[in-house]
Short mmCIF file of C-alpha atoms and ligand atoms in Angstrom, two decimals:
data_model
loop_
_atom_site.label_atom_id
_atom_site.label_comp_id
_atom_site.label_asym_id
_atom_site.label_seq_id
_atom_site.Cartn_x
_atom_site.Cartn_y
_atom_site.Cartn_z
CA MET A 77 -4.17 -24.90 3.22
CA ASP A 78 -1.90 -24.63 6.27
CA ILE A 79 -1.31 -21.04 7.30
CA THR A 80 -0.06 -21.59 10.82
CA LEU A 81 2.52 -18.91 11.60
CA THR A 82 6.05 -20.10 12.37
CA GLN A 83 7.65 -18.99 15.63
CA ALA A 84 9.75 -16.46 13.69
CA GLN A 85 6.62 -15.01 12.08
CA GLN A 86 4.86 -14.80 15.43
CA ASP A 87 7.89 -13.02 16.89
CA LEU A 88 8.01 -10.54 14.01
CA ARG A 89 4.31 -9.83 14.42
CA ALA A 90 4.73 -9.26 18.16
CA LEU A 91 7.72 -6.99 17.52
CA ALA A 92 5.73 -4.89 15.04
CA ALA A 93 2.81 -4.62 17.48
CA GLU A 94 5.14 -3.59 20.29
CA LEU A 95 6.93 -1.02 18.12
CA ALA A 96 3.64 0.45 16.91
CA ASP A 97 2.34 0.72 20.45
CA ARG A 98 5.53 2.17 21.90
CA GLU A 99 6.57 4.55 19.13
CA PHE A 100 3.66 5.31 16.84
CA ARG A 101 0.42 5.29 18.85
CA SER A 102 0.84 8.48 20.84
CA ARG A 103 1.81 10.52 17.76
CA ALA A 104 -0.66 9.06 15.25
CA SER A 105 -3.03 12.02 15.42
CA ARG A 106 -0.18 14.54 15.00
CA TRP A 107 0.49 13.70 11.34
CA ASP A 108 -3.22 13.94 10.62
CA GLU A 109 -3.93 17.15 12.53
CA ASN A 110 -0.86 18.98 11.19
CA GLU A 111 -0.79 17.31 7.76
CA GLU A 112 2.80 16.53 8.67
CA TYR A 113 4.94 13.89 6.95
CA PRO A 114 6.00 11.28 9.56
CA GLU A 115 9.71 11.54 8.79
CA GLU A 116 10.65 10.55 12.35
CA ASN A 117 8.62 7.36 12.08
CA LEU A 118 10.35 6.43 8.84
CA ALA A 119 13.68 6.77 10.65
CA ILE A 120 12.41 4.48 13.44
CA LEU A 121 11.19 1.91 10.91
CA ALA A 122 14.60 1.97 9.23
CA LYS A 123 16.47 1.66 12.53
CA GLN A 124 14.41 -1.42 13.40
CA GLY A 125 15.15 -2.95 9.98
CA PHE A 126 11.49 -2.77 8.94
CA THR A 127 12.21 -0.92 5.68
CA GLY A 128 14.29 -3.90 4.53
CA ILE A 129 11.98 -6.78 5.42
CA THR A 130 11.47 -7.90 1.81
CA VAL A 131 14.80 -6.66 0.41
CA PRO A 132 17.05 -9.66 -0.37
CA GLU A 133 19.70 -10.33 2.27
CA GLU A 134 22.61 -9.71 -0.11
CA TYR A 135 21.37 -6.11 -0.43
CA GLY A 136 21.06 -5.45 3.29
CA GLY A 137 17.51 -6.63 3.94
CA LEU A 138 15.93 -9.62 5.65
CA GLY A 139 14.82 -11.36 2.45
CA LEU A 140 11.37 -12.17 3.84
CA GLY A 141 8.13 -12.52 1.89
CA ASP A 142 4.56 -11.34 1.47
CA LEU A 143 3.26 -13.00 4.63
CA GLU A 144 5.86 -11.34 6.85
CA ALA A 145 5.19 -8.00 5.12
CA ALA A 146 1.45 -8.49 5.74
CA LEU A 147 1.97 -9.28 9.43
CA VAL A 148 4.01 -6.12 9.96
CA LEU A 149 1.71 -3.87 7.91
CA GLU A 150 -1.35 -5.08 9.79
CA GLU A 151 0.17 -4.17 13.15
CA LEU A 152 1.36 -0.76 11.95
CA GLY A 153 -1.97 -0.09 10.22
CA ALA A 154 -3.86 -0.84 13.43
CA VAL A 155 -2.14 2.11 15.09
CA CYS A 156 -0.97 4.63 12.46
CA LEU A 157 -1.93 4.11 8.84
CA SER A 158 0.28 6.97 7.58
CA THR A 159 3.32 5.17 9.00
CA ALA A 160 2.14 1.83 7.63
CA VAL A 161 1.83 3.32 4.14
CA LEU A 162 5.44 4.54 4.27
CA CYS A 163 6.54 1.06 5.30
CA GLN A 164 4.41 -0.47 2.54
CA LEU A 165 6.22 1.59 -0.13
CA HIS A 166 9.47 -0.03 0.99
CA LEU A 167 8.13 -3.57 1.43
CA ASN A 168 5.75 -3.96 -1.49
CA GLY A 169 6.35 -1.08 -3.86
CA PRO A 170 8.93 -0.65 -6.64
CA PRO A 171 11.75 -2.32 -4.64
CA ARG A 172 9.99 -5.63 -5.32
CA ALA A 173 10.14 -5.04 -9.07
CA ILE A 174 13.81 -4.03 -8.83
CA ALA A 175 14.66 -7.12 -6.76
CA ASN A 176 12.74 -9.48 -9.02
CA PHE A 177 13.36 -8.03 -12.47
CA GLY A 178 16.13 -5.44 -12.23
CA ASN A 179 19.70 -6.21 -13.24
CA ASP A 180 22.58 -6.49 -10.74
CA GLU A 181 23.61 -2.88 -11.21
CA GLN A 182 20.06 -1.60 -10.55
CA ARG A 183 19.69 -3.80 -7.46
CA GLU A 184 23.04 -2.63 -6.13
CA ARG A 185 22.17 1.02 -6.71
CA PHE A 186 18.70 1.06 -5.13
CA LEU A 187 18.10 -1.84 -2.75
CA PRO A 188 20.69 -1.15 -0.01
CA ARG A 189 19.39 2.43 0.24
CA VAL A 190 15.78 1.17 0.35
CA ALA A 191 16.65 -1.25 3.17
CA ALA A 192 18.36 1.59 5.05
CA GLY A 193 15.28 3.81 4.68
CA GLU A 194 17.26 6.28 2.57
CA CYS A 195 15.47 5.80 -0.73
CA LEU A 196 11.72 6.07 -1.00
CA ILE A 197 10.60 5.24 -4.53
CA GLY A 198 7.33 6.80 -5.69
CA ILE A 199 5.03 4.82 -7.98
CA GLY A 200 4.38 6.74 -11.19
CA MET A 201 1.53 4.84 -12.79
CA THR A 202 -1.67 6.92 -12.60
CA GLU A 203 -2.16 9.97 -14.83
CA PRO A 204 -4.88 12.63 -14.73
CA ASP A 205 -6.77 10.82 -17.51
CA ALA A 206 -5.56 7.27 -16.92
CA GLY A 207 -6.24 5.59 -13.58
CA SER A 208 -8.23 2.36 -13.75
CA ASP A 209 -7.67 2.34 -17.48
CA ALA A 210 -3.87 2.21 -17.53
CA MET A 211 -3.92 1.52 -21.25
CA SER A 212 -4.96 5.15 -21.84
CA MET A 213 -1.63 6.29 -20.43
CA ARG A 214 0.09 9.13 -22.30
CA ALA A 215 3.61 8.88 -20.86
CA ARG A 216 6.14 8.23 -23.61
CA ILE A 217 9.82 7.41 -23.78
CA ARG A 218 11.94 7.59 -26.95
CA ARG A 219 15.50 6.68 -27.76
CA ASP A 220 17.94 9.59 -27.72
CA GLY A 221 21.40 8.41 -28.76
CA ASP A 222 22.56 5.87 -26.14
CA ALA A 223 19.93 7.04 -23.67
CA TRP A 224 16.18 7.75 -23.62
CA LYS A 225 13.99 10.84 -23.21
CA LEU A 226 10.86 10.62 -21.04
CA GLU A 227 7.80 12.84 -21.32
CA ALA A 228 5.20 12.11 -18.65
CA TYR A 229 2.78 13.71 -16.21
CA LYS A 230 1.91 11.43 -13.30
CA ASN A 231 -0.78 11.92 -10.68
CA MET A 232 -1.46 10.58 -7.18
CA ILE A 233 2.10 9.46 -6.41
CA THR A 234 2.06 8.59 -2.72
CA ALA A 235 4.75 10.63 -0.93
CA GLY A 236 5.85 11.88 -4.34
CA HIS A 237 6.95 15.18 -2.78
CA LYS A 238 9.43 13.30 -0.55
CA ALA A 239 10.58 10.54 -2.91
CA GLN A 240 14.24 10.11 -3.80
CA ALA A 241 13.35 8.27 -7.01
CA PHE A 242 10.37 7.28 -9.14
CA PHE A 243 9.29 4.07 -10.80
CA VAL A 244 7.61 5.44 -13.92
CA VAL A 245 5.41 3.30 -16.13
CA THR A 246 5.48 4.57 -19.70
CA ARG A 247 4.72 3.72 -23.29
CA PHE A 248 7.61 2.69 -25.52
CA PRO A 249 6.00 3.79 -28.82
CA GLU A 250 9.00 2.77 -30.92
CA ALA A 251 8.30 -0.85 -29.91
CA GLY A 252 4.61 -0.60 -30.78
CA GLU A 253 1.69 1.66 -29.87
CA ARG A 254 0.64 -0.65 -27.00
CA ALA A 255 4.15 -1.40 -25.74
CA MET A 256 4.57 -0.33 -22.11
CA GLY A 257 7.41 -0.71 -19.64
CA ALA A 258 9.00 0.93 -16.61
CA VAL A 259 12.01 3.13 -15.92
CA MET A 260 13.66 4.50 -12.80
CA VAL A 261 14.08 8.26 -12.53
CA ASP A 262 15.97 10.14 -9.80
CA ALA A 263 13.84 12.80 -8.15
CA ASP A 264 16.56 15.41 -8.69
CA ALA A 265 17.04 14.66 -12.39
CA PRO A 266 16.67 17.77 -14.59
CA GLY A 267 13.07 18.05 -15.83
CA VAL A 268 11.46 16.37 -12.79
CA SER A 269 9.20 18.64 -10.76
CA VAL A 270 6.46 18.22 -8.17
CA SER A 271 3.63 20.38 -9.45
CA LYS A 272 0.98 19.73 -6.81
CA VAL A 273 0.51 18.02 -3.45
CA HIS A 274 -3.11 16.95 -2.95
CA LYS A 275 -5.01 17.90 0.21
CA LYS A 276 -6.90 14.84 1.39
CA MET A 277 -9.72 13.51 3.53
CA GLY A 278 -7.51 11.04 5.40
CA LEU A 279 -3.97 9.68 5.44
CA ARG A 280 -3.05 13.33 5.74
CA GLY A 281 0.53 12.66 6.83
CA VAL A 282 1.38 10.99 3.54
CA PRO A 283 -0.19 12.92 0.66
CA GLU A 284 -0.21 12.11 -3.04
CA ALA A 285 1.62 14.37 -5.50
CA GLU A 286 1.44 15.27 -9.16
CA VAL A 287 4.86 15.01 -10.75
CA ALA A 288 5.94 16.26 -14.18
CA PHE A 289 8.69 14.51 -16.14
CA ASP A 290 9.55 17.06 -18.76
CA ASP A 291 11.91 15.76 -21.43
CA VAL A 292 13.88 13.86 -18.77
CA LEU A 293 17.07 12.10 -19.87
CA VAL A 294 16.91 8.45 -18.76
CA PRO A 295 20.19 6.52 -19.10
CA SER A 296 19.78 3.03 -20.57
CA ALA A 297 20.93 1.61 -17.23
CA ASP A 298 17.74 3.00 -15.67
CA VAL A 299 15.34 1.14 -17.95
CA LEU A 300 13.91 -1.51 -15.65
CA MET A 301 11.54 -3.21 -18.08
CA GLU A 302 11.62 -2.21 -21.72
CA GLY A 303 8.18 -2.15 -23.33
CA ASP A 304 7.47 -4.79 -25.98
CA ALA A 305 4.73 -5.18 -28.56
CA GLU A 306 3.54 -8.47 -26.99
CA GLY A 307 2.87 -6.79 -23.63
CA ARG A 308 5.18 -9.06 -21.60
CA ALA A 309 6.74 -6.16 -19.67
CA MET A 310 3.35 -4.69 -18.79
CA ARG A 311 2.03 -8.05 -17.59
CA THR A 312 5.07 -8.36 -15.35
CA ILE A 313 4.56 -4.85 -13.99
CA LEU A 314 0.89 -5.52 -13.24
CA SER A 315 1.81 -8.78 -11.53
CA GLN A 316 4.31 -6.88 -9.35
CA PHE A 317 1.53 -4.51 -8.28
CA ASN A 318 -0.11 -7.53 -6.65
CA HIS A 319 2.43 -7.29 -3.81
CA GLU A 320 1.19 -3.75 -3.23
CA ARG A 321 -2.42 -4.97 -3.27
CA LEU A 322 -1.60 -7.57 -0.65
CA GLY A 323 0.03 -4.96 1.56
CA ASN A 324 -2.97 -2.69 1.04
CA SER A 325 -5.27 -5.53 2.17
CA ALA A 326 -3.12 -6.21 5.23
CA MET A 327 -3.24 -2.54 6.23
CA CYS A 328 -7.04 -2.63 5.90
CA VAL A 329 -7.19 -5.64 8.21
CA GLY A 330 -4.98 -3.65 10.57
CA VAL A 331 -7.25 -0.60 10.61
CA ALA A 332 -10.29 -2.83 11.11
CA ALA A 333 -8.59 -4.74 13.94
CA GLY A 334 -7.49 -1.46 15.53
CA ALA A 335 -11.01 0.01 15.30
CA LEU A 336 -12.43 -3.20 16.77
CA ARG A 337 -10.02 -3.04 19.72
CA GLU A 338 -10.94 0.59 20.40
CA SER A 339 -14.63 -0.34 20.23
CA ILE A 340 -14.36 -3.26 22.65
CA ARG A 341 -12.49 -1.09 25.14
CA TYR A 342 -15.00 1.73 24.83
CA ALA A 343 -18.01 -0.59 25.07
CA GLN A 344 -16.60 -2.12 28.26
CA GLU A 345 -16.11 1.29 29.86
CA ARG A 346 -19.12 3.24 28.67
CA ILE A 347 -22.07 3.06 31.07
CA VAL A 348 -25.52 3.93 29.74
CA GLY A 349 -28.64 3.50 31.90
CA GLY A 350 -26.50 1.82 34.56
CA LYS A 351 -25.17 -0.81 32.15
CA ARG A 352 -21.92 -1.24 30.23
CA ILE A 353 -22.91 -0.85 26.59
CA ILE A 354 -21.11 -4.10 25.73
CA ASP A 355 -23.88 -5.82 27.73
CA LEU A 356 -26.50 -4.38 25.38
CA GLN A 357 -27.25 -7.03 22.79
CA GLY A 358 -27.34 -4.49 19.95
CA ILE A 359 -23.76 -3.41 20.71
CA GLY A 360 -22.55 -6.96 21.43
CA TRP A 361 -23.83 -8.11 18.05
CA LYS A 362 -22.03 -5.28 16.31
CA LEU A 363 -18.77 -6.35 17.96
CA ALA A 364 -19.44 -9.99 17.09
CA GLU A 365 -19.95 -9.14 13.41
CA MET A 366 -16.94 -6.81 13.34
CA SER A 367 -14.60 -9.41 14.84
CA THR A 368 -15.83 -12.14 12.49
CA LYS A 369 -15.28 -9.94 9.45
CA VAL A 370 -11.79 -8.96 10.63
CA GLU A 371 -10.89 -12.61 11.12
CA ALA A 372 -12.22 -13.61 7.69
CA ALA A 373 -10.36 -10.77 5.95
CA ARG A 374 -7.15 -11.62 7.80
CA LEU A 375 -7.36 -15.26 6.76
CA MET A 376 -7.88 -14.25 3.14
CA VAL A 377 -4.80 -12.01 3.27
CA TRP A 378 -2.69 -14.71 4.91
CA ARG A 379 -3.89 -17.29 2.38
CA ALA A 380 -3.05 -15.08 -0.61
CA ALA A 381 0.31 -14.07 0.91
CA SER A 382 1.23 -17.69 1.69
CA LYS A 383 0.37 -18.68 -1.85
CA ALA A 384 2.46 -15.84 -3.29
CA ASP A 385 5.42 -16.82 -1.09
CA ALA A 386 5.09 -20.51 -1.98
CA ALA A 387 5.15 -19.67 -5.70
CA GLY A 388 8.49 -17.85 -5.39
CA HIS A 389 9.11 -14.14 -5.65
CA ASP A 390 9.99 -14.09 -9.34
CA GLN A 391 6.87 -16.07 -10.27
CA PRO A 392 3.45 -14.65 -11.21
CA THR A 393 1.47 -13.70 -8.11
CA PRO A 394 -1.85 -15.45 -7.30
CA ALA A 395 -4.08 -12.84 -8.92
CA LEU A 396 -7.46 -14.31 -7.91
CA GLU A 397 -6.71 -14.72 -4.20
CA ILE A 398 -5.09 -11.28 -4.02
CA ALA A 399 -7.99 -9.51 -5.77
CA GLN A 400 -10.47 -11.31 -3.50
CA ALA A 401 -8.47 -10.39 -0.41
CA LYS A 402 -8.17 -6.75 -1.48
CA TRP A 403 -11.83 -6.31 -2.29
CA TYR A 404 -12.97 -7.98 0.91
CA ALA A 405 -10.46 -6.28 3.22
CA ASN A 406 -11.22 -2.87 1.65
CA VAL A 407 -14.94 -3.31 2.30
CA VAL A 408 -14.56 -4.80 5.78
CA ALA A 409 -12.24 -2.00 6.89
CA GLN A 410 -14.79 0.64 5.92
CA GLU A 411 -17.68 -1.24 7.55
CA VAL A 412 -15.81 -1.91 10.78
CA ALA A 413 -14.43 1.64 11.08
CA ASN A 414 -17.94 2.99 10.47
CA GLU A 415 -19.45 0.75 13.17
CA ALA A 416 -16.65 1.75 15.53
CA ILE A 417 -17.78 5.38 15.28
CA GLN A 418 -21.37 4.29 15.97
CA ILE A 419 -20.34 2.36 19.08
CA HIS A 420 -18.47 5.42 20.36
CA GLY A 421 -21.63 7.53 19.96
CA GLY A 422 -21.04 11.30 19.83
CA TYR A 423 -17.44 10.92 20.96
CA GLY A 424 -16.79 8.72 17.94
CA TYR A 425 -17.50 11.69 15.71
CA THR A 426 -15.00 13.91 17.53
CA ARG A 427 -11.28 14.05 16.85
CA GLU A 428 -10.67 13.14 20.50
CA PHE A 429 -10.97 9.42 19.75
CA PRO A 430 -8.95 7.66 17.04
CA VAL A 431 -11.83 5.91 15.29
CA GLU A 432 -12.87 8.91 13.17
CA ARG A 433 -9.29 9.18 11.85
CA MET A 434 -9.26 5.46 11.12
CA PHE A 435 -12.52 5.84 9.18
CA ARG A 436 -11.10 8.70 7.08
CA ASP A 437 -7.66 7.15 6.65
CA VAL A 438 -8.80 3.78 5.41
CA ARG A 439 -11.24 5.16 2.85
CA GLY A 440 -8.47 5.84 0.35
CA LEU A 441 -7.21 2.26 0.39
CA ALA A 442 -10.35 1.15 -1.45
CA ILE A 443 -9.23 3.39 -4.34
CA GLY A 444 -5.43 3.11 -4.30
CA ALA A 445 -3.70 0.02 -5.76
CA GLY A 446 -6.71 -0.65 -7.98
CA THR A 447 -10.26 0.24 -6.92
CA ILE A 448 -12.66 -2.32 -5.46
CA GLU A 449 -14.60 -2.22 -8.74
CA ILE A 450 -11.48 -3.11 -10.70
CA GLN A 451 -10.77 -5.99 -8.27
CA LYS A 452 -14.26 -7.36 -8.90
CA ASN A 453 -13.81 -7.03 -12.67
CA LEU A 454 -10.59 -9.00 -12.36
CA ILE A 455 -12.17 -11.68 -10.16
CA ALA A 456 -15.02 -12.13 -12.65
CA ARG A 457 -12.58 -12.34 -15.58
CA LEU A 458 -10.49 -14.97 -13.80
CA LEU A 459 -13.59 -17.00 -12.91
CA ASP A 460 -14.62 -16.88 -16.56
CA ARG A 461 -11.18 -18.26 -17.46
CA GLY A 462 -11.69 -21.19 -15.10
CA SER A 463 -9.90 -20.00 -11.93
CA LYS A 464 -11.26 -21.48 -8.71
C1 FAD B 676 -4.60 6.88 -1.22
C2 FAD B 676 -4.23 6.69 -2.67
C3 FAD B 676 -2.92 6.40 -2.99
C4 FAD B 676 -2.55 6.27 -4.33
N1 FAD B 676 -1.23 6.07 -4.63
C5 FAD B 676 -0.84 5.98 -5.93
C6 FAD B 676 0.54 5.88 -6.27
O1 FAD B 676 1.43 5.87 -5.40
N2 FAD B 676 0.87 5.83 -7.58
C7 FAD B 676 -0.07 5.84 -8.57
O2 FAD B 676 0.31 5.75 -9.73
N3 FAD B 676 -1.39 5.97 -8.28
C8 FAD B 676 -1.79 6.05 -6.99
N4 FAD B 676 -3.12 6.22 -6.67
C9 FAD B 676 -4.08 6.36 -7.75
C10 FAD B 676 -5.01 5.17 -7.89
O3 FAD B 676 -4.31 4.05 -8.35
C11 FAD B 676 -6.15 5.59 -8.82
O4 FAD B 676 -6.86 6.64 -8.18
C12 FAD B 676 -7.08 4.42 -9.12
O5 FAD B 676 -6.43 3.47 -9.93
C13 FAD B 676 -8.36 4.89 -9.83
O6 FAD B 676 -8.07 5.70 -10.91
P1 FAD B 676 -8.83 7.11 -11.07
O7 FAD B 676 -8.64 7.87 -9.81
O8 FAD B 676 -8.36 7.73 -12.33
O9 FAD B 676 -10.35 6.74 -11.16
P2 FAD B 676 -11.12 6.30 -12.50
O10 FAD B 676 -10.34 5.27 -13.22
O11 FAD B 676 -11.50 7.51 -13.24
O12 FAD B 676 -12.41 5.62 -11.89
C14 FAD B 676 -13.53 6.37 -11.40
C15 FAD B 676 -14.56 5.37 -10.87
O13 FAD B 676 -15.01 4.51 -11.94
C16 FAD B 676 -14.78 3.16 -11.58
N5 FAD B 676 -14.39 2.39 -12.76
C17 FAD B 676 -13.43 2.70 -13.66
N6 FAD B 676 -13.34 1.75 -14.60
C18 FAD B 676 -14.26 0.81 -14.28
C19 FAD B 676 -14.67 -0.41 -14.87
N7 FAD B 676 -14.09 -0.87 -15.98
N8 FAD B 676 -15.67 -1.12 -14.28
C20 FAD B 676 -16.27 -0.65 -13.15
N9 FAD B 676 -15.92 0.51 -12.55
C21 FAD B 676 -14.94 1.23 -13.11
C22 FAD B 676 -13.65 3.19 -10.56
O14 FAD B 676 -13.63 2.02 -9.75
C23 FAD B 676 -13.99 4.45 -9.79
O15 FAD B 676 -14.98 4.15 -8.84
C24 FAD B 676 -3.52 6.37 -5.35
C25 FAD B 676 -4.84 6.65 -5.00
C26 FAD B 676 -5.19 6.82 -3.68
C27 FAD B 676 -6.61 7.15 -3.33
#
């Protein structure tokens, strides 16, 4: 499979790297230390057009695909994962579902604001008792005259306390007990309230929130995918989450690549017993293994993204390649960030060097967007069905 980057893709990648270095590097620790939402960085992303990379051109975006999104997210993730996650929500979150499966009115209402960085849409999937097992979800929506009424309590919505709108996955019990679909809800709609913002180990600039949807009126125009007894809507929703998984994998490659870069620099400068530590075979081998793993994970992400783009954005995403890329990139990022701390010795454990933040930040990506265990379950199921 040919995954040579075009000149335009190389330019976009270089632009993202330059932007991350110029604007985001020096402030990356601030969001973490202060648990501060990187609002300023979101404005910079929007000004550069990065919030609209995957939004179709007719709605003010660049109309690019999964590979371009992955290239940008890797470069941002290498420097400031909190900022990358905000970008990811615009590139690979609910706007994808709206662009691919929303009607004209829904696209018109949301996508230009997404591209402009003025509408962050929180993902309302997980519930306190339904994470990996989405089918245990309790959220329910019922017809109420011409509209609908939603009753839901969602957990772990990334940036839910700052979102302008929510993409809420819910049961449609009137269509069947297992019917599930998705609706859009404005954050300021009566009955919507943020009940808790979680304090976290890492990614402390962009926390997850618990959000209650208490008897919320949902106009029919805001039903994005109506649940059906055959489960078509839910399959489509799950397929759309594959874009998010790809972006998650790309950010993991970014963190790993960033931690590797920091480690090479440190190992070249640190003198122990009169020698640079990079000249010690034990350290050199660590760097060799780290760089090989980063390269392998990156190729898997590019392969899956290229395949998704080649299929077309309204087509099912390549589930096997994406699950493999996510599992591998999640694991590699943790291993590489961990080794980076080891190479930095005692300093690696202090908050004076970025590698400890990278280690904490990236940990959550092995849980969000479907845990590594769930990816492996999916891979095994697809192999059983004959996928290669
Ligand atoms: C940083 C971060 C961001 C997130 N952002 C969002 C968001 O924006 N919107 C949203 O809706 N959710 C979000 N989530 C929630 C995330 O999707 C869930 O945490 C995840 O799906 C796991 O669900 P759970 O926490 O309920 O764990 P559980 O489902 O209770 O799982 C607990 C453990 O059991 C394992 N397990 C469960 N079932 C199986 C199985 N069948 N086989 C093997 N192992 C299994 C899991 O892998 C895990 O290790 C986010 C989470 C994190 C950490």
